[in-house]
XYZ file of C-alpha atoms in Angstrom:
739
model
C 0.000 0.000 0.000
C 1.389 3.378 -1.013
C 0.875 6.998 -0.097
C -1.286 8.546 2.577
C -3.511 5.515 3.059
C -0.351 3.515 3.687
C 0.739 6.015 6.329
C -2.662 5.662 7.975
C -1.918 1.960 8.337
C 1.622 2.678 9.496
C 0.456 4.788 12.425
C -1.596 1.882 13.726
C 1.062 -0.715 13.005
C 3.518 1.216 15.153
C 1.011 1.091 17.959
C 0.687 -2.670 17.649
C -2.625 -2.654 15.786
C -2.799 -5.039 12.840
C -4.247 -4.087 9.473
C -7.868 -5.228 9.490
C -9.194 -3.034 6.716
C -9.221 0.713 6.375
C -12.786 1.114 7.590
C -12.023 -0.553 10.907
C -8.833 1.432 11.269
C -10.868 4.575 10.869
C -13.234 3.305 13.506
C -10.383 2.676 15.898
C -8.957 6.070 15.007
C -12.171 7.940 15.669
C -10.954 10.525 18.094
C -13.040 12.749 20.349
C -12.528 16.339 19.231
C -12.059 18.990 21.869
C -13.896 22.239 21.304
C -12.838 25.801 21.748
C -15.452 28.116 23.166
C -16.643 29.482 19.847
C -16.141 26.490 17.570
C -17.851 23.223 16.941
C -16.375 20.096 15.453
C -17.692 16.589 14.961
C -17.095 13.900 17.547
C -16.609 10.215 16.793
C -17.869 9.620 13.282
C -20.779 7.469 12.208
C -18.909 4.227 11.718
C -17.567 4.275 15.296
C -16.211 1.273 17.126
C -17.488 -2.237 16.721
C -17.968 -2.157 20.487
C -20.325 0.831 20.291
C -23.570 -0.437 18.779
C -25.446 2.568 20.092
C -23.364 4.840 17.838
C -22.259 7.089 20.678
C -21.933 10.618 19.368
C -24.293 9.866 16.472
C -28.079 9.635 16.244
C -30.387 8.439 13.504
C -32.867 11.101 12.444
C -36.489 10.446 11.529
C -35.377 10.679 7.899
C -32.916 7.828 8.411
C -29.773 9.969 8.285
C -26.929 9.680 10.790
C -26.434 13.037 12.513
C -23.349 13.950 14.496
C -23.618 15.320 18.005
C -20.905 17.388 19.567
C -19.259 17.226 22.936
C -21.499 20.060 24.025
C -24.538 17.946 23.132
C -25.595 20.321 20.364
C -26.608 18.849 17.037
C -24.377 19.237 14.017
C -25.609 22.164 11.926
C -25.555 21.399 8.221
C -24.541 23.934 5.587
C -27.270 25.679 3.674
C -28.761 23.949 0.655
C -26.517 25.974 -1.660
C -23.473 24.612 0.192
C -24.542 20.961 0.121
C -21.852 18.819 -1.483
C -22.720 17.333 -4.871
C -20.905 14.475 -6.639
C -19.147 14.700 -9.977
C -20.050 11.922 -12.440
C -16.859 9.884 -12.153
C -18.250 6.378 -12.220
C -17.026 3.039 -10.957
C -14.890 2.129 -7.990
C -14.375 -0.877 -5.768
C -17.441 -3.108 -5.941
C -17.783 -5.752 -3.230
C -21.143 -7.539 -3.588
C -24.250 -7.830 -5.740
C -27.846 -9.042 -5.405
C -30.960 -9.292 -7.537
C -34.225 -7.615 -6.683
C -37.523 -7.777 -8.515
C -37.976 -8.340 -12.238
C -40.530 -6.798 -14.590
C -41.486 -8.721 -17.715
C -42.967 -7.125 -20.825
C -43.499 -9.749 -23.483
C -40.082 -11.187 -24.225
C -38.321 -8.371 -22.372
C -37.318 -8.504 -18.732
C -35.991 -5.619 -16.665
C -34.248 -6.454 -13.416
C -33.713 -4.454 -10.272
C -30.119 -4.921 -9.133
C -28.275 -3.873 -5.981
C -24.531 -3.498 -5.685
C -22.437 -3.042 -2.557
C -19.212 -1.066 -2.514
C -16.182 -0.843 -0.303
C -16.796 2.662 1.024
C -19.786 4.164 -0.799
C -22.608 2.037 0.568
C -25.210 0.467 -1.719
C -26.394 1.514 -5.179
C -29.592 0.437 -6.917
C -30.565 0.066 -10.562
C -34.220 -0.305 -11.537
C -33.569 -0.535 -15.270
C -31.228 -3.468 -15.673
C -28.000 -1.579 -15.068
C -28.619 1.333 -17.425
C -28.540 3.798 -14.531
C -27.839 3.673 -10.803
C -28.707 5.735 -7.760
C -27.413 5.636 -4.181
C -29.527 3.425 -1.908
C -27.747 3.997 1.380
C -29.763 6.302 3.630
C -29.052 5.224 7.192
C -26.012 3.117 6.289
C -22.622 3.824 7.738
C -19.712 3.463 5.373
C -18.211 0.132 6.305
C -17.561 -2.142 3.295
C -20.605 -4.107 2.148
C -19.254 -7.659 2.032
C -22.470 -9.447 1.052
C -25.970 -8.516 -0.130
C -29.027 -10.791 -0.151
C -32.711 -10.257 -0.895
C -35.659 -11.977 0.720
C -36.808 -14.709 -1.722
C -40.448 -13.961 -0.898
C -40.183 -10.168 -0.820
C -37.547 -8.558 -3.077
C -37.962 -5.222 -1.270
C -36.366 -6.724 1.856
C -32.570 -6.745 1.768
C -29.780 -7.608 4.160
C -26.272 -6.182 3.913
C -23.436 -7.936 5.694
C -20.523 -5.629 6.380
C -16.900 -5.666 7.399
C -16.882 -4.980 11.150
C -20.318 -3.348 11.357
C -22.723 -6.256 11.579
C -25.789 -6.743 9.398
C -28.087 -4.009 8.144
C -31.618 -4.382 6.816
C -33.873 -2.527 4.398
C -37.593 -3.141 3.998
C -38.196 -0.612 1.223
C -35.944 -1.733 -1.589
C -32.818 -0.077 -0.253
C -34.275 3.381 0.212
C -33.540 3.316 3.951
C -31.501 1.013 6.179
C -31.342 0.160 9.865
C -29.230 -2.154 11.992
C -30.723 -5.599 11.786
C -30.502 -6.369 15.485
C -28.477 -7.350 18.505
C -26.255 -10.299 19.278
C -23.793 -10.174 16.387
C -20.073 -9.734 16.969
C -19.316 -6.384 15.344
C -15.587 -7.083 15.227
C -15.925 -9.672 12.452
C -16.659 -9.722 8.725
C -20.043 -11.026 7.578
C -19.049 -13.287 4.694
C -22.378 -14.944 3.982
C -26.091 -14.693 4.811
C -28.572 -17.462 4.043
C -32.365 -17.030 4.209
C -34.786 -19.893 4.735
C -36.984 -19.749 1.604
C -39.901 -21.334 3.457
C -39.733 -19.015 6.473
C -37.852 -15.869 5.542
C -37.708 -14.665 9.134
C -35.123 -17.417 9.664
C -31.609 -16.379 8.711
C -28.083 -17.678 9.173
C -24.876 -15.653 8.992
C -21.295 -16.840 8.653
C -18.599 -14.550 10.059
C -14.809 -14.522 10.076
C -12.073 -12.144 11.126
C -8.798 -11.713 12.916
C -5.380 -12.618 11.548
C -5.796 -14.837 8.460
C -9.562 -14.904 9.183
C -8.813 -17.532 11.795
C -11.745 -16.697 14.076
C -15.457 -16.539 13.440
C -18.871 -17.944 14.246
C -22.257 -18.894 12.845
C -25.298 -16.922 13.942
C -29.006 -17.607 13.595
C -31.997 -15.256 13.691
C -35.606 -16.390 13.930
C -37.157 -12.916 13.806
C -35.994 -11.381 10.558
C -32.680 -10.231 11.959
C -33.998 -8.462 15.046
C -31.917 -10.711 17.324
C -29.110 -13.179 16.689
C -27.753 -16.163 18.618
C -24.609 -18.222 18.143
C -25.035 -21.719 16.703
C -21.612 -23.299 17.145
C -22.050 -26.698 18.819
C -19.642 -29.117 17.172
C -17.630 -26.498 15.311
C -13.893 -26.444 16.120
C -12.583 -23.600 18.279
C -9.886 -21.280 17.018
C -8.079 -22.192 20.261
C -8.925 -24.237 23.344
C -10.027 -21.236 25.390
C -11.505 -19.136 22.585
C -15.166 -18.217 22.329
C -14.715 -18.172 18.564
C -14.904 -21.003 16.094
C -12.727 -21.203 13.018
C -13.538 -18.484 10.484
C -16.689 -19.157 8.426
C -16.340 -18.212 4.758
C -19.467 -19.658 3.182
C -22.869 -21.182 3.933
C -25.324 -23.183 1.826
C -28.906 -23.976 2.824
C -30.968 -26.826 1.384
C -34.128 -25.096 0.065
C -36.242 -28.241 0.424
C -34.943 -29.068 3.900
C -33.939 -25.693 5.392
C -32.870 -27.259 8.690
C -29.977 -28.742 6.685
C -27.200 -26.206 6.383
C -23.585 -26.498 5.269
C -20.650 -24.341 6.370
C -17.204 -23.879 4.849
C -14.315 -22.789 7.063
C -10.909 -21.229 6.612
C -8.900 -24.091 8.129
C -11.120 -27.018 9.091
C -13.001 -27.963 5.954
C -16.784 -28.324 5.776
C -19.552 -29.027 8.287
C -23.224 -29.906 8.135
C -26.165 -29.454 10.482
C -29.540 -31.135 10.092
C -31.290 -29.307 12.928
C -30.905 -25.647 12.073
C -27.485 -25.222 13.636
C -28.070 -26.881 16.998
C -25.292 -29.397 16.254
C -22.638 -29.518 13.534
C -20.845 -32.553 12.094
C -17.604 -32.431 10.084
C -17.772 -33.581 6.457
C -14.228 -33.013 5.243
C -13.171 -36.465 4.083
C -11.704 -36.091 0.616
C -11.044 -32.367 0.759
C -7.473 -31.348 -0.066
C -5.038 -30.022 2.497
C -3.455 -26.747 1.477
C -0.212 -26.946 3.420
C 2.265 -29.467 4.724
C 1.949 -31.305 6.993
C -1.826 -31.525 6.672
C -2.406 -28.170 8.299
C -5.656 -26.794 6.920
C -8.494 -27.359 4.507
C -10.069 -24.184 3.162
C -13.572 -24.235 1.687
C -14.154 -20.896 -0.010
C -17.591 -21.478 -1.521
C -20.510 -23.884 -1.191
C -23.649 -24.286 -3.287
C -26.643 -26.609 -3.433
C -26.949 -28.542 -6.701
C -30.686 -28.618 -7.549
C -30.129 -31.109 -10.375
C -28.639 -33.903 -8.242
C -30.884 -34.255 -5.236
C -29.727 -31.019 -3.589
C -26.263 -32.381 -2.972
C -23.719 -29.847 -1.819
C -20.818 -28.763 -4.003
C -17.720 -26.806 -3.066
C -14.666 -24.975 -4.259
C -11.960 -26.307 -1.949
C -8.274 -25.764 -2.507
C -9.202 -24.032 -5.738
C -10.823 -27.192 -7.176
C -14.446 -28.123 -7.811
C -15.755 -30.917 -5.542
C -19.120 -32.590 -4.932
C -20.306 -34.419 -1.808
C -21.530 -37.988 -1.680
C -23.020 -39.316 1.551
C -21.202 -42.642 1.083
C -17.867 -41.715 -0.457
C -17.381 -38.209 0.890
C -15.993 -35.447 -1.293
C -15.074 -36.197 -4.882
C -12.850 -33.905 -6.912
C -14.615 -33.403 -10.243
C -12.100 -31.166 -11.993
C -8.352 -30.668 -12.084
C -8.803 -27.130 -13.378
C -7.610 -24.572 -10.849
C -10.081 -21.859 -9.993
C -9.322 -19.795 -6.892
C -9.466 -20.035 -3.130
C -11.535 -16.839 -3.224
C -14.602 -17.723 -5.225
C -18.374 -18.089 -5.520
C -20.308 -20.995 -7.005
C -23.700 -21.032 -8.755
C -25.768 -23.608 -10.631
C -27.822 -22.727 -13.674
C -31.397 -23.432 -12.512
C -32.504 -24.913 -15.856
C -29.391 -26.504 -17.371
C -27.600 -29.048 -15.127
C -24.438 -28.886 -17.221
C -23.817 -25.173 -16.629
C -22.041 -23.842 -13.553
C -20.784 -20.335 -12.855
C -17.732 -19.680 -10.700
C -16.614 -16.063 -10.457
C -13.272 -16.071 -8.685
C -10.296 -13.939 -7.796
C -7.780 -15.751 -10.016
C -9.555 -15.848 -13.378
C -12.563 -13.608 -13.006
C -15.713 -15.151 -14.430
C -15.313 -18.890 -15.041
C -17.928 -21.180 -16.523
C -18.340 -24.903 -16.994
C -20.627 -26.349 -19.654
C -20.073 -30.009 -18.723
C -21.074 -30.251 -15.095
C -17.880 -28.835 -13.647
C -15.299 -31.083 -15.334
C -13.798 -28.383 -17.542
C -13.810 -24.645 -16.969
C -13.435 -21.726 -19.356
C -12.488 -18.236 -18.235
C -14.332 -15.396 -19.933
C -13.867 -12.118 -18.078
C -10.986 -11.223 -15.799
C -11.868 -9.233 -12.712
C -15.466 -10.426 -12.243
C -15.464 -11.944 -8.763
C -19.188 -12.320 -8.060
C -22.396 -12.434 -10.087
C -26.142 -12.272 -9.610
C -28.979 -13.444 -11.819
C -32.713 -13.902 -11.583
C -33.769 -17.543 -11.488
C -36.314 -16.896 -14.259
C -33.637 -15.455 -16.552
C -30.349 -17.148 -15.584
C -28.642 -16.380 -18.902
C -28.558 -12.671 -18.008
C -25.809 -12.058 -15.488
C -24.669 -9.009 -13.567
C -21.092 -9.105 -12.332
C -19.028 -6.937 -10.015
C -15.392 -5.963 -10.513
C -13.223 -4.679 -7.672
C -10.952 -2.699 -9.944
C -7.178 -2.662 -10.137
C -4.362 -0.522 -11.513
C -5.531 -1.286 -15.048
C -9.307 -1.501 -14.963
C -11.879 0.618 -13.201
C -14.046 -1.405 -10.882
C -17.743 -1.434 -11.581
C -20.770 -3.446 -12.638
C -20.821 -5.477 -15.842
C -23.668 -7.201 -17.649
C -23.817 -10.300 -19.836
C -26.763 -11.586 -21.866
C -25.067 -14.802 -23.014
C -24.255 -16.745 -19.850
C -21.132 -14.729 -19.198
C -19.277 -15.194 -22.458
C -19.305 -11.468 -23.295
C -19.658 -8.524 -20.927
C -20.372 -4.808 -21.161
C -20.077 -1.965 -18.662
C -23.274 -1.229 -16.761
C -22.485 1.221 -13.982
C -23.408 4.823 -14.927
C -24.328 6.446 -11.645
C -22.194 4.263 -9.363
C -19.786 6.736 -7.757
C -17.321 4.905 -5.551
C -13.868 5.989 -6.694
C -11.090 6.345 -4.117
C -10.035 9.871 -5.082
C -6.684 10.782 -3.563
C -5.729 13.944 -5.452
C -7.434 16.781 -7.308
C -6.326 19.976 -9.017
C -8.069 22.747 -10.967
C -6.435 24.590 -13.854
C -5.832 28.138 -12.541
C -6.335 29.520 -16.059
C -9.567 27.674 -16.834
C -11.767 26.212 -14.094
C -13.523 23.975 -16.614
C -10.377 21.870 -16.691
C -9.972 19.675 -13.638
C -7.956 16.563 -12.889
C -8.414 13.824 -10.299
C -6.300 10.820 -9.365
C -7.279 7.722 -7.424
C -5.515 5.527 -4.936
C -5.753 2.544 -7.261
C -3.979 4.192 -10.143
C -6.561 5.954 -12.294
C -6.281 9.500 -13.602
C -9.390 11.365 -14.737
C -9.722 14.677 -16.550
C -12.560 16.960 -17.586
C -12.566 19.946 -19.920
C -16.202 20.938 -19.484
C -16.433 21.754 -15.799
C -17.006 18.186 -14.677
C -19.921 17.252 -16.934
C -17.908 14.508 -18.622
C -14.727 12.735 -17.560
C -12.186 10.535 -19.295
C -9.024 8.765 -18.279
C -5.529 9.911 -19.109
C -3.194 7.321 -20.591
C 0.351 6.319 -19.673
C 1.862 6.335 -23.167
C 4.547 3.686 -22.637
C 2.131 1.131 -21.210
C -0.898 1.216 -23.508
C -3.492 0.080 -22.679
C -2.320 -0.190 -19.062
C -2.646 2.624 -16.530
C 0.492 2.081 -14.521
C 0.712 5.227 -12.395
C 0.284 3.464 -9.074
C -1.565 5.492 -6.468
C -1.985 9.030 -7.821
C -0.791 10.986 -4.800
C -0.555 14.545 -6.138
C -1.362 16.596 -9.226
C -0.396 20.027 -10.524
C -1.039 22.218 -13.558
C 1.834 24.259 -14.942
C 1.014 27.888 -14.012
C 2.475 29.172 -17.305
C 1.252 26.472 -19.671
C -2.089 24.788 -19.005
C -1.273 22.078 -21.525
C 1.282 20.718 -19.076
C 0.196 18.461 -16.220
C 2.370 16.914 -13.515
C 1.329 13.680 -11.804
C 2.959 12.152 -8.729
C 2.248 8.437 -8.622
C 3.597 5.757 -6.351
C 5.403 4.407 -9.420
C 7.024 7.732 -10.328
C 6.568 11.260 -11.666
C 4.671 11.720 -14.923
C 4.090 14.711 -17.187
C 1.683 15.533 -19.987
C 1.809 18.250 -22.623
C -1.756 17.764 -23.910
C -4.021 18.476 -20.936
C -3.462 15.037 -19.450
C -4.601 12.998 -22.455
C -1.280 11.130 -22.535
C 1.419 11.102 -19.870
C 5.069 10.078 -19.904
C 7.225 9.001 -17.003
C 10.284 10.966 -15.896
C 12.668 8.111 -15.215
C 15.185 10.216 -13.271
C 12.830 10.658 -10.310
C 12.057 7.842 -7.902
C 9.894 7.532 -4.797
C 7.937 10.805 -5.121
C 5.330 11.751 -2.497
C 4.115 15.285 -3.183
C 4.683 18.331 -5.339
C 4.405 22.119 -5.623
C 4.743 24.429 -8.623
C 5.455 28.163 -8.815
C 6.753 30.853 -11.155
C 10.239 32.342 -10.917
C 11.919 34.544 -13.515
C 9.175 33.761 -16.044
C 9.836 30.034 -15.725
C 7.971 27.258 -13.952
C 9.806 25.737 -11.041
C 8.687 22.386 -9.695
C 9.488 20.860 -6.318
C 8.853 17.167 -5.684
C 9.111 15.683 -2.209
C 10.660 12.238 -2.098
C 10.503 9.221 0.148
C 13.056 8.064 2.697
C 16.541 9.302 1.729
C 15.316 10.933 -1.485
C 14.987 14.492 -0.234
C 13.610 17.088 -2.644
C 13.781 17.077 -6.429
C 13.850 20.501 -8.090
C 13.341 21.705 -11.629
C 13.712 25.364 -12.601
C 12.737 24.840 -16.240
C 9.304 23.275 -16.099
C 10.493 19.723 -15.628
C 13.050 19.533 -18.435
C 15.962 19.019 -16.045
C 16.124 18.025 -12.391
C 18.497 18.104 -9.476
C 18.173 16.270 -6.172
C 18.636 18.037 -2.837
C 19.289 16.152 0.381
C 21.865 18.272 2.225
C 20.702 20.143 5.346
C 17.330 18.387 5.308
C 16.520 16.616 8.612
C 17.474 12.969 8.863
C 16.035 9.821 10.377
C 18.991 7.709 11.393
C 21.376 8.208 8.494
C 18.687 8.847 5.873
C 16.870 12.006 4.876
C 13.360 12.069 6.304
C 10.543 11.466 3.821
C 8.908 14.652 2.537
C 5.112 14.463 2.834
C 4.055 17.996 1.907
C 5.447 21.050 0.093
C 4.316 24.662 -0.224
C 5.898 27.659 -1.939
C 5.478 31.182 -0.579
C 3.113 32.989 -2.999
C 5.038 36.240 -2.446
C 8.560 34.831 -2.715
C 9.249 31.778 -4.902
C 12.597 31.239 -3.194
C 10.868 30.475 0.116
C 9.821 26.842 0.197
C 8.344 24.823 3.056
C 8.425 21.039 3.449
C 6.612 18.830 5.944
C 8.493 15.725 6.996
C 7.938 12.296 8.482
C 9.742 10.520 11.361
C 10.114 13.631 13.484
C 11.693 15.770 10.793
C 9.103 18.441 11.530
C 8.678 21.355 9.166
C 11.640 22.903 7.343
C 12.090 26.091 5.338
C 14.395 27.129 2.553
C 14.887 30.783 1.627
C 17.146 30.124 -1.350
C 14.979 27.977 -3.561
C 15.833 24.703 -1.880
C 19.623 24.890 -1.745
C 19.670 25.002 2.048
C 17.104 24.100 4.694
C 16.400 25.065 8.280
C 14.141 23.092 10.612
C 11.419 25.416 11.906
C 9.892 23.207 14.583
C 7.164 20.579 14.969
C 9.755 17.830 15.365
C 7.563 16.209 18.000
C 5.038 15.537 15.248
C 5.615 12.370 13.256
C 3.618 13.362 10.187
C 3.245 16.787 8.556
C 0.785 15.960 5.796
C -0.354 19.450 4.788
C 1.033 22.991 4.621
C -0.865 26.126 3.582
C 0.407 29.708 3.412
C -1.936 32.665 3.812
C -2.056 34.299 0.344
C -2.446 37.747 1.925
C 0.182 37.327 4.651
C 2.924 34.787 4.078
C 4.021 35.017 7.710
C 0.887 33.014 8.573
C 1.295 29.302 7.960
C -0.951 26.365 8.787
C 0.297 22.786 9.019
C -1.644 19.584 9.545
C -0.002 16.683 11.299
C 0.252 14.443 14.298
C 0.756 10.793 15.115
C -2.010 9.277 17.221
C -3.879 12.544 17.679
C -4.318 14.811 14.694
C -3.686 18.525 15.104
C -3.391 21.743 13.182
C -0.426 23.983 13.893
C -0.469 27.702 13.221
C 2.370 30.191 12.987
C 1.911 33.934 12.609
C 5.605 34.811 12.577
C 6.942 32.889 9.623
C 7.491 29.658 11.505
C 9.295 31.144 14.474
C 6.655 29.875 16.892
C 3.706 27.522 16.544
C 0.323 27.269 18.214
C -1.128 23.769 18.473
C -4.860 23.479 17.831
C -5.587 20.003 19.152
C -8.284 17.524 18.349
C -8.955 18.456 14.728
C -8.444 14.894 13.420
C -5.702 14.138 10.924
C -5.584 16.866 8.306
C -4.508 15.771 4.831
C -4.924 19.064 2.958
C -5.508 22.733 3.722
C -6.618 25.598 1.474
C -7.272 29.273 2.108
C -10.239 30.998 0.488
C -8.520 33.591 -1.759
C -11.397 36.049 -1.254
C -10.837 36.165 2.493
C -7.962 34.170 4.010
C -9.716 34.082 7.363
C -11.769 31.334 5.720
C -9.821 28.088 5.633
C -10.835 24.562 4.647
C -9.329 21.288 5.837
C -9.648 17.814 4.333
C -9.487 15.319 7.164
C -8.998 11.636 7.684
C -12.400 10.404 8.783
C -14.155 13.675 9.646
C -14.861 15.108 6.209
C -14.305 18.789 5.461
C -13.818 21.265 8.289
C -14.142 25.020 7.834
C -12.703 27.878 9.840
C -13.862 31.498 9.760
C -10.974 32.854 11.838
C -7.789 31.677 10.186
C -7.791 28.216 11.710
C -8.434 28.984 15.372
C -11.861 27.299 15.451
C -13.321 24.721 13.127
C -16.826 23.772 12.005
C -18.102 20.745 10.137
C -18.714 21.336 6.435
C -19.404 17.821 5.142
C -23.123 17.553 4.446
C -23.567 15.425 1.339
C -20.214 13.618 1.483
C -20.789 9.932 2.173
C -17.283 8.658 2.926
C -15.371 11.258 4.963
C -11.799 10.061 4.394
C -10.496 13.013 2.378
C -7.019 13.671 1.029
C -7.205 16.613 -1.367
C -8.937 19.983 -1.812
C -8.996 22.550 -4.612
C -10.749 25.886 -5.206
C -11.788 27.081 -8.647
C -11.080 30.599 -9.878
C -14.651 31.296 -11.022
C -17.092 33.594 -9.239
C -18.555 32.278 -7.073
C -15.846 29.673 -6.673
C -16.348 25.976 -6.140
C -14.587 23.967 -3.484
C -13.680 20.527 -4.835
C -12.781 17.584 -2.602
C -11.882 13.974 -3.233
C -13.295 11.211 -1.039
C -11.162 8.100 -0.760
C -14.126 5.857 -1.425
C -17.195 7.760 -2.627
C -15.815 9.900 -5.436
C -15.246 13.563 -6.185
C -17.504 16.326 -4.833
C -18.075 20.045 -5.331
C -19.765 22.756 -3.297
C -20.544 26.394 -4.017
C -18.668 28.599 -1.584
C -20.826 31.308 -0.124
C -19.336 34.765 -0.028
C -17.667 35.816 3.211
C -20.052 38.068 5.107
C -19.220 40.950 7.356
C -21.110 42.868 10.011
C -20.292 46.574 10.114
C -21.022 48.281 13.402
C -22.211 51.899 13.293
C -19.609 54.521 14.050
C -20.508 56.485 17.148
C -18.992 59.960 17.396
C -18.989 61.639 20.762
């Protein structure tokens, strides 16, 4: 993992907390914000801790929206309607789950309702067979949606199993959601939910978590998810004294005998119950061991075969197996699928099986599972209506080459087309606006995609890395800049290097001389563009005084960590003096200043702060500087004397970017890690929430357009790119009294 998200993980790793998914890390990082007398700021955000089912600091309104409460007990006050954040139409992102809803038939036509779950943007719904999508997430927090299922008797009832946030339920087709009930362990991932088709108030859930998903449990609800109880008798413990079983990856319920349920585990093979989970019996004979000497048997997916007496089938050790009550498990195919997979039977044709999986994408067998063909890389789960099983909807997580999204096939998965307009779930990490033309904007994502618009955000397209067509090999796009003298020229800092474009970002080329870049700043000096690029450990600062044609590397006099130059995480150039450059460092390097264009550096304090992620200089008074940093607790630091002294404004959460409003620099905006956008009306002394309309509040980058009135643009690392009209600063003039 690269860039700022990687540093989020690093902070927790240094404190002995393992990586259990970014959403849970944010939950653990949710820090109570202290308030100054005049200011308000949000307390622990909506996701909160798995141990806080009452959502302390958050209440659900009558409209089904989570509302923050402050330490003072006062409700969060939302911006006016004109300041509500609106999304830009950058589609796709990391899809995690999919489910079918109702279907409408008109002659030979059929139009399905489809639901898709995302990593950080909640649930989206299509009522027209994937032609368009809308958010269906009111009431949801923003934990990843691991699994989605619909009630087989009522397609308007849905259940969403999450990573570390239990199970959520909707009874109105996804319009609103509420927590399904009590009794579930909120520190685990809900991998599977099975619904009894004869009594849909009866549900089973398989959970796993911990290191290597080694712990878990099976839960049962008899009241439509209102309450849950553990059903673990006979399942092996993760350890002798543990209250957890082995991690549960998959469940399969016999529709004709719903008291018969099968479970697949991470280490201990498969199990069966014939009494609704009261007692479990191992059925692992014949399953392959995945390590020497006979350490574990992983069963990643189970399915009931309706064409062979409802026998159970499995993907175990990446191979297709079927169960026989006399002979145990039989391996049907030598073809390797994947240990991360799903398995489905065509309801009308016994020869056809579908197996979307991590290794190959969408795989299909046309001979009962003996031989498998692979048709579409990246598709890792599918959904189809039992009446029309040849029409498939598949979800793609996305990678450094392809954008994740929803895909549709009308021929049993042999060909696929994009079907996700309206799904906005991109992990935007960087954004910049052309200072010469606000219609031109650029955004980069944490999974390597670079988007550009030339019409003010109405349409977007991807920029291409010329040397790797058709690949998009930027790595995480950590920073972006537009040349202030030539708008054709774009600079892109990716985890795989520095890239430049001379055609508005249509095609980019890599600058091979630069390695390990983190951040960047551009300015004008002597009618030329100078570019500063902050590097990783022992890379210092790269400098170009000719618009990127030539570069030199500066490491001398920069602070060191051990014997290596500290990583540079942020850079800012004084708007009044291009020779004055500020850098924010990692590993206690603090904040350093150069007054000779980077030749020499002086540490200006904040060495007690492990991360300085953001620096902003007041455009009307360059002696005023704001810096965002911290380690466990995020803070903003303010200097009014050019860095001579610093005031610490505690409890503001981790700040990843800062921008001054050029119309009135008393107005400042901060992009934070987990608390959305904060706004200050007094130069950073007090902060107010300014996030209404942003779903996922992990924000890394801000930009302000030059138009009047300007737009504030912010990237969410999970729910896309947003804009908001900035209201004009207002003033109250007191009457002059002459005595």
